[in-house]
mmCIF file of C-alpha atoms in Angstrom:
data_model
loop_
_atom_site.group_PDB
_atom_site.id
_atom_site.type_symbol
_atom_site.label_atom_id
_atom_site.label_comp_id
_atom_site.label_asym_id
_atom_site.label_seq_id
_atom_site.Cartn_x
_atom_site.Cartn_y
_atom_site.Cartn_z
ATOM 1 C CA UNK A 1 87.464 -35.925 -63.117
ATOM 2 C CA UNK A 2 85.892 -34.365 -60.100
ATOM 3 C CA UNK A 3 87.621 -32.829 -57.444
ATOM 4 C CA UNK A 4 85.615 -35.195 -54.835
ATOM 5 C CA UNK A 5 86.705 -38.472 -57.192
ATOM 6 C CA UNK A 6 90.411 -37.193 -56.904
ATOM 7 C CA UNK A 7 90.390 -36.822 -53.603
ATOM 8 C CA UNK A 8 88.880 -40.252 -53.196
ATOM 9 C CA UNK A 9 91.495 -41.905 -54.999
ATOM 10 C CA UNK A 10 94.327 -39.969 -53.526
ATOM 11 C CA UNK A 11 92.738 -41.605 -50.277
ATOM 12 C CA UNK A 12 92.749 -45.241 -51.865
ATOM 13 C CA UNK A 13 96.053 -44.616 -52.917
ATOM 14 C CA UNK A 14 96.974 -45.641 -49.230
ATOM 15 C CA UNK A 15 99.070 -42.121 -48.382
ATOM 16 C CA UNK A 16 98.368 -39.385 -46.420
ATOM 17 C CA UNK A 17 96.487 -37.002 -47.435
ATOM 18 C CA UNK A 18 97.487 -33.305 -46.425
ATOM 19 C CA UNK A 19 95.276 -30.389 -46.783
ATOM 20 C CA UNK A 20 98.071 -27.977 -46.638
ATOM 21 C CA UNK A 21 100.476 -30.102 -48.617
ATOM 22 C CA UNK A 22 97.958 -29.678 -51.497
ATOM 23 C CA UNK A 23 96.968 -26.031 -51.095
ATOM 24 C CA UNK A 24 101.145 -25.406 -51.328
ATOM 25 C CA UNK A 25 100.889 -27.521 -54.939
ATOM 26 C CA UNK A 26 97.802 -25.755 -55.871
ATOM 27 C CA UNK A 27 99.778 -22.310 -55.112
ATOM 28 C CA UNK A 28 102.888 -23.460 -56.856
ATOM 29 C CA UNK A 29 100.206 -24.347 -60.224
ATOM 30 C CA UNK A 30 98.019 -21.100 -60.109
ATOM 31 C CA UNK A 31 96.925 -21.654 -63.808
ATOM 32 C CA UNK A 32 95.559 -25.376 -62.669
ATOM 33 C CA UNK A 33 91.617 -24.777 -61.871
ATOM 34 C CA UNK A 34 91.303 -28.642 -60.915
ATOM 35 C CA UNK A 35 94.307 -28.337 -58.548
ATOM 36 C CA UNK A 36 92.742 -25.134 -56.796
ATOM 37 C CA UNK A 37 89.538 -27.283 -56.470
ATOM 38 C CA UNK A 38 91.128 -29.797 -55.246
ATOM 39 C CA UNK A 39 92.974 -27.931 -52.604
ATOM 40 C CA UNK A 40 89.770 -26.038 -51.535
ATOM 41 C CA UNK A 41 87.897 -29.317 -51.085
ATOM 42 C CA UNK A 42 90.488 -31.252 -48.792
ATOM 43 C CA UNK A 43 90.835 -27.726 -46.893
ATOM 44 C CA UNK A 44 86.926 -27.675 -46.642
ATOM 45 C CA UNK A 45 87.432 -31.615 -44.962
ATOM 46 C CA UNK A 46 90.540 -31.357 -43.506
ATOM 47 C CA UNK A 47 89.080 -32.447 -40.534
ATOM 48 C CA UNK A 48 88.194 -35.823 -41.564
ATOM 49 C CA UNK A 49 90.863 -36.475 -43.958
ATOM 50 C CA UNK A 50 93.133 -38.610 -41.283
ATOM 51 C CA UNK A 51 89.733 -40.943 -40.472
ATOM 52 C CA UNK A 52 88.811 -40.913 -44.042
ATOM 53 C CA UNK A 53 92.658 -42.488 -44.866
ATOM 54 C CA UNK A 54 92.442 -45.167 -42.089
ATOM 55 C CA UNK A 55 88.917 -46.057 -43.617
ATOM 56 C CA UNK A 56 90.163 -46.221 -46.948
ATOM 57 C CA UNK A 57 93.444 -48.613 -45.739
ATOM 58 C CA UNK A 58 90.660 -50.970 -44.341
ATOM 59 C CA UNK A 59 89.317 -54.219 -46.148
ATOM 60 C CA UNK A 60 86.814 -52.350 -48.720
ATOM 61 C CA UNK A 61 86.536 -55.502 -51.176
ATOM 62 C CA UNK A 62 85.337 -59.030 -50.490
ATOM 63 C CA UNK A 63 87.891 -62.122 -50.354
ATOM 64 C CA UNK A 64 88.022 -65.772 -49.398
ATOM 65 C CA UNK A 65 85.797 -68.470 -50.451
ATOM 66 C CA UNK A 66 82.268 -67.102 -49.678
ATOM 67 C CA UNK A 67 82.421 -63.423 -51.530
ATOM 68 C CA UNK A 68 78.538 -62.754 -50.378
ATOM 69 C CA UNK A 69 79.351 -63.195 -46.951
ATOM 70 C CA UNK A 70 82.540 -61.097 -46.942
ATOM 71 C CA UNK A 71 80.958 -58.559 -48.819
ATOM 72 C CA UNK A 72 77.771 -58.535 -46.203
ATOM 73 C CA UNK A 73 80.419 -58.228 -43.352
ATOM 74 C CA UNK A 74 82.488 -55.217 -44.946
ATOM 75 C CA UNK A 75 79.309 -53.306 -45.166
ATOM 76 C CA UNK A 76 78.017 -54.416 -41.930
ATOM 77 C CA UNK A 77 81.199 -52.647 -40.813
ATOM 78 C CA UNK A 78 81.096 -49.558 -42.612
ATOM 79 C CA UNK A 79 77.324 -49.108 -41.912
ATOM 80 C CA UNK A 80 78.310 -48.444 -38.339
ATOM 81 C CA UNK A 81 81.669 -46.862 -38.804
ATOM 82 C CA UNK A 82 81.005 -44.507 -41.841
ATOM 83 C CA UNK A 83 77.637 -45.005 -43.420
ATOM 84 C CA UNK A 84 78.077 -41.946 -46.027
ATOM 85 C CA UNK A 85 81.688 -42.871 -46.677
ATOM 86 C CA UNK A 86 80.883 -46.560 -46.680
ATOM 87 C CA UNK A 87 78.362 -46.240 -49.614
ATOM 88 C CA UNK A 88 80.461 -43.583 -51.574
ATOM 89 C CA UNK A 89 83.662 -42.788 -50.420
ATOM 90 C CA UNK A 90 83.758 -39.567 -52.693
ATOM 91 C CA UNK A 91 80.829 -38.287 -50.622
ATOM 92 C CA UNK A 92 83.950 -37.786 -47.851
ATOM 93 C CA UNK A 93 81.767 -38.820 -45.041
ATOM 94 C CA UNK A 94 79.927 -35.572 -45.575
ATOM 95 C CA UNK A 95 76.235 -35.525 -45.429
ATOM 96 C CA UNK A 96 75.618 -32.779 -47.639
ATOM 97 C CA UNK A 97 78.391 -33.927 -50.094
ATOM 98 C CA UNK A 98 76.270 -37.392 -50.519
ATOM 99 C CA UNK A 99 73.240 -35.287 -50.718
ATOM 100 C CA UNK A 100 74.602 -33.506 -53.773
ATOM 101 C CA UNK A 101 75.730 -36.601 -55.616
ATOM 102 C CA UNK A 102 72.884 -38.408 -54.806
ATOM 103 C CA UNK A 103 70.689 -35.563 -56.494
ATOM 104 C CA UNK A 104 72.623 -35.691 -59.759
ATOM 105 C CA UNK A 105 72.274 -39.817 -59.769
ATOM 106 C CA UNK A 106 68.211 -39.347 -59.244
ATOM 107 C CA UNK A 107 68.416 -36.783 -61.935
ATOM 108 C CA UNK A 108 70.051 -38.879 -64.221
ATOM 109 C CA UNK A 109 68.080 -41.857 -63.499
ATOM 110 C CA UNK A 110 64.546 -39.569 -63.814
ATOM 111 C CA UNK A 111 65.863 -38.140 -67.234
ATOM 112 C CA UNK A 112 66.868 -41.476 -68.773
ATOM 113 C CA UNK A 113 63.931 -43.756 -67.919
ATOM 114 C CA UNK A 114 59.963 -43.079 -67.411
ATOM 115 C CA UNK A 115 59.579 -46.103 -65.500
ATOM 116 C CA UNK A 116 61.331 -44.033 -62.576
ATOM 117 C CA UNK A 117 57.665 -43.003 -61.671
ATOM 118 C CA UNK A 118 56.416 -46.621 -61.350
ATOM 119 C CA UNK A 119 57.704 -49.772 -59.221
ATOM 120 C CA UNK A 120 61.326 -49.517 -58.315
ATOM 121 C CA UNK A 121 63.801 -52.233 -57.184
ATOM 122 C CA UNK A 122 67.027 -50.766 -55.663
ATOM 123 C CA UNK A 123 69.371 -53.463 -55.634
ATOM 124 C CA UNK A 124 72.235 -53.148 -53.057
ATOM 125 C CA UNK A 125 70.594 -50.385 -51.806
ATOM 126 C CA UNK A 126 72.810 -49.558 -49.099
ATOM 127 C CA UNK A 127 72.066 -46.839 -46.477
ATOM 128 C CA UNK A 128 68.836 -45.976 -48.906
ATOM 129 C CA UNK A 129 69.758 -42.839 -50.033
ATOM 130 C CA UNK A 130 68.820 -43.325 -53.402
ATOM 131 C CA UNK A 131 65.709 -45.499 -53.090
ATOM 132 C CA UNK A 132 64.723 -42.634 -50.508
ATOM 133 C CA UNK A 133 65.420 -39.599 -52.906
ATOM 134 C CA UNK A 134 63.433 -41.640 -55.614
ATOM 135 C CA UNK A 135 60.282 -42.061 -53.297
ATOM 136 C CA UNK A 136 58.786 -38.958 -54.320
ATOM 137 C CA UNK A 137 57.414 -39.600 -57.478
ATOM 138 C CA UNK A 138 57.276 -43.040 -57.509
ATOM 139 C CA UNK A 139 54.654 -45.612 -56.803
ATOM 140 C CA UNK A 140 56.831 -47.736 -54.491
ATOM 141 C CA UNK A 141 60.608 -48.320 -54.011
ATOM 142 C CA UNK A 142 61.776 -51.616 -52.430
ATOM 143 C CA UNK A 143 65.607 -51.615 -51.389
ATOM 144 C CA UNK A 144 67.397 -54.971 -51.078
ATOM 145 C CA UNK A 145 71.119 -55.258 -49.563
ATOM 146 C CA UNK A 146 73.278 -58.209 -48.487
ATOM 147 C CA UNK A 147 73.820 -55.983 -45.122
ATOM 148 C CA UNK A 148 71.718 -56.211 -42.452
ATOM 149 C CA UNK A 149 73.383 -53.111 -40.524
ATOM 150 C CA UNK A 150 72.877 -51.004 -44.131
ATOM 151 C CA UNK A 151 69.172 -52.304 -44.037
ATOM 152 C CA UNK A 152 68.910 -51.043 -40.207
ATOM 153 C CA UNK A 153 70.300 -47.761 -41.260
ATOM 154 C CA UNK A 154 68.377 -47.196 -44.550
ATOM 155 C CA UNK A 155 64.838 -48.056 -42.635
ATOM 156 C CA UNK A 156 65.847 -45.369 -39.917
ATOM 157 C CA UNK A 157 66.352 -42.829 -42.643
ATOM 158 C CA UNK A 158 63.288 -43.910 -44.162
ATOM 159 C CA UNK A 159 61.129 -43.586 -41.265
ATOM 160 C CA UNK A 160 57.593 -42.191 -42.051
ATOM 161 C CA UNK A 161 57.934 -42.680 -45.592
ATOM 162 C CA UNK A 162 55.307 -44.839 -46.680
ATOM 163 C CA UNK A 163 56.313 -45.521 -50.280
ATOM 164 C CA UNK A 164 59.623 -46.983 -49.618
ATOM 165 C CA UNK A 165 60.808 -50.294 -47.692
ATOM 166 C CA UNK A 166 63.860 -52.321 -47.308
ATOM 167 C CA UNK A 167 64.593 -55.691 -46.579
ATOM 168 C CA UNK A 168 67.953 -57.584 -46.452
ATOM 169 C CA UNK A 169 68.161 -60.165 -49.114
ATOM 170 C CA UNK A 170 71.237 -62.596 -49.600
ATOM 171 C CA UNK A 171 69.654 -65.214 -51.558
ATOM 172 C CA UNK A 172 70.215 -65.579 -55.460
ATOM 173 C CA UNK A 173 66.628 -65.537 -56.169
ATOM 174 C CA UNK A 174 64.930 -62.149 -55.231
ATOM 175 C CA UNK A 175 61.816 -61.777 -53.165
ATOM 176 C CA UNK A 176 59.689 -60.361 -56.150
ATOM 177 C CA UNK A 177 57.050 -61.963 -57.980
ATOM 178 C CA UNK A 178 57.516 -61.744 -61.810
ATOM 179 C CA UNK A 179 57.088 -58.494 -63.604
ATOM 180 C CA UNK A 180 56.347 -56.809 -60.639
ATOM 181 C CA UNK A 181 58.969 -54.123 -61.258
ATOM 182 C CA UNK A 182 59.033 -51.294 -63.413
ATOM 183 C CA UNK A 183 62.762 -50.068 -62.668
ATOM 184 C CA UNK A 184 65.682 -52.463 -61.825
ATOM 185 C CA UNK A 185 68.534 -49.901 -60.455
ATOM 186 C CA UNK A 186 72.048 -51.328 -59.266
ATOM 187 C CA UNK A 187 74.157 -48.506 -58.433
ATOM 188 C CA UNK A 188 77.606 -49.703 -57.521
ATOM 189 C CA UNK A 189 76.413 -53.028 -56.783
ATOM 190 C CA UNK A 190 76.920 -55.127 -59.755
ATOM 191 C CA UNK A 191 80.711 -55.152 -59.499
ATOM 192 C CA UNK A 192 80.363 -57.525 -56.555
ATOM 193 C CA UNK A 193 78.177 -59.556 -58.262
ATOM 194 C CA UNK A 194 80.479 -60.322 -61.118
ATOM 195 C CA UNK A 195 83.253 -60.433 -58.540
ATOM 196 C CA UNK A 196 81.081 -63.392 -56.911
ATOM 197 C CA UNK A 197 80.745 -65.014 -60.477
ATOM 198 C CA UNK A 198 76.932 -64.421 -60.187
ATOM 199 C CA UNK A 199 75.944 -61.885 -63.126
ATOM 200 C CA UNK A 200 74.614 -64.492 -65.348
ATOM 201 C CA UNK A 201 71.538 -65.323 -62.811
ATOM 202 C CA UNK A 202 71.734 -61.751 -61.642
ATOM 203 C CA UNK A 203 70.492 -61.101 -65.538
ATOM 204 C CA UNK A 204 68.289 -64.027 -65.244
ATOM 205 C CA UNK A 205 66.451 -62.544 -62.115
ATOM 206 C CA UNK A 206 66.362 -58.807 -63.341
ATOM 207 C CA UNK A 207 64.633 -60.009 -66.444
ATOM 208 C CA UNK A 208 62.363 -62.287 -64.592
ATOM 209 C CA UNK A 209 60.917 -59.498 -62.058
ATOM 210 C CA UNK A 210 60.893 -56.499 -64.819
ATOM 211 C CA UNK A 211 57.600 -55.965 -66.527
ATOM 212 C CA UNK A 212 58.104 -55.764 -70.352
ATOM 213 C CA UNK A 213 59.118 -52.435 -71.379
ATOM 214 C CA UNK A 214 60.663 -51.923 -67.833
ATOM 215 C CA UNK A 215 64.494 -50.562 -67.545
ATOM 216 C CA UNK A 216 67.451 -52.060 -65.816
ATOM 217 C CA UNK A 217 69.862 -49.164 -65.151
ATOM 218 C CA UNK A 218 73.290 -50.262 -63.723
ATOM 219 C CA UNK A 219 75.852 -47.940 -62.633
ATOM 220 C CA UNK A 220 79.333 -49.161 -62.871
ATOM 221 C CA UNK A 221 79.239 -52.531 -64.331
ATOM 222 C CA UNK A 222 82.261 -53.770 -62.745
ATOM 223 C CA UNK A 223 85.686 -52.523 -60.799
ATOM 224 C CA UNK A 224 87.668 -54.257 -63.456
ATOM 225 C CA UNK A 225 89.062 -51.033 -64.743
ATOM 226 C CA UNK A 226 88.440 -52.062 -68.523
ATOM 227 C CA UNK A 227 85.375 -49.950 -70.035
ATOM 228 C CA UNK A 228 85.284 -51.772 -73.455
ATOM 229 C CA UNK A 229 85.099 -55.497 -71.643
ATOM 230 C CA UNK A 230 82.286 -53.741 -69.685
ATOM 231 C CA UNK A 231 80.269 -52.477 -72.605
ATOM 232 C CA UNK A 232 80.965 -56.046 -74.626
ATOM 233 C CA UNK A 233 79.673 -57.938 -71.704
ATOM 234 C CA UNK A 234 76.951 -55.988 -71.226
ATOM 235 C CA UNK A 235 75.716 -56.266 -74.759
ATOM 236 C CA UNK A 236 76.140 -60.001 -74.820
ATOM 237 C CA UNK A 237 74.170 -60.229 -71.396
ATOM 238 C CA UNK A 238 71.103 -58.005 -72.756
ATOM 239 C CA UNK A 239 70.988 -60.052 -76.062
ATOM 240 C CA UNK A 240 71.006 -63.350 -73.756
ATOM 241 C CA UNK A 241 67.947 -62.319 -71.287
ATOM 242 C CA UNK A 242 65.895 -60.366 -73.500
ATOM 243 C CA UNK A 243 67.135 -56.755 -73.122
ATOM 244 C CA UNK A 244 67.812 -54.250 -75.554
ATOM 245 C CA UNK A 245 70.762 -52.144 -75.240
ATOM 246 C CA UNK A 246 69.614 -47.921 -75.041
ATOM 247 C CA UNK A 247 72.668 -47.055 -73.231
ATOM 248 C CA UNK A 248 76.140 -48.560 -72.413
ATOM 249 C CA UNK A 249 78.995 -47.085 -70.837
ATOM 250 C CA UNK A 250 77.851 -43.405 -70.767
ATOM 251 C CA UNK A 251 79.227 -41.153 -68.324
ATOM 252 C CA UNK A 252 76.785 -38.596 -67.359
ATOM 253 C CA UNK A 253 77.524 -37.362 -64.238
ATOM 254 C CA UNK A 254 79.776 -34.128 -62.796
ATOM 255 C CA UNK A 255 80.634 -35.589 -59.740
ATOM 256 C CA UNK A 256 80.737 -39.251 -59.760
ATOM 257 C CA UNK A 257 82.658 -40.698 -62.321
ATOM 258 C CA UNK A 258 80.470 -43.871 -62.856
ATOM 259 C CA UNK A 259 79.344 -45.807 -66.389
ATOM 260 C CA UNK A 260 75.759 -45.795 -66.789
ATOM 261 C CA UNK A 261 74.002 -48.472 -68.813
ATOM 262 C CA UNK A 262 70.610 -48.767 -69.436
ATOM 263 C CA UNK A 263 69.011 -52.251 -70.742
ATOM 264 C CA UNK A 264 65.161 -52.498 -71.597
ATOM 265 C CA UNK A 265 63.028 -55.390 -71.073
ATOM 266 C CA UNK A 266 62.028 -56.630 -74.306
ATOM 267 C CA UNK A 267 58.167 -57.094 -74.598
#
């Protein structure tokens, strides 16, 4: 586990995270490189820990009967309060930490899929960090998100880049023609679809918009804490919607702890 993920988990646990206390704990275990790295990271971001703790204790998971509306409301708030931490708490609200994690993710995407040079759809794009990073070297990138505030922030950050565009989309049907996409990316967005009970229709839409031979890359299938169930479910849905499973449940990152899935549209 990276120190970024470890610190994010401490924040999500709900208690107060104190950089000085972590330094004392690390000093008491001089042989633990992981504790030392965690203490250094906490010290570097000590001025943010209190506000990050409040953010971690705020509602971050949709509730109620209308899961999609609840999800949009949460991310509308996060886009204003803490855009970097809102899309990746392990960035600790630091643009440089987020940039490093994004670069690692983009490197994996490009290594896994030759379709990363084509027409990309970033589903649940947030502030556009991945879409913008992929735009250099791609034919085009379309970022979609439920949150209007996230889309507004993504557009602000992407100003002047002609190969990437963003749109709010809250409908079950994606605003894309059949076969118009080479790479469909869902990074930390599918868990919300699963929570809404809409993952079968999601797979049908992904199959519709992807060209034959195009890739669906999913990073974090769900947040259920059951990796074996996620892999089993991914394989079953792939078979039912015309995908071949290339990768399922791999962990390719040093910073992020996400599981990666690669499904290829069968010609």
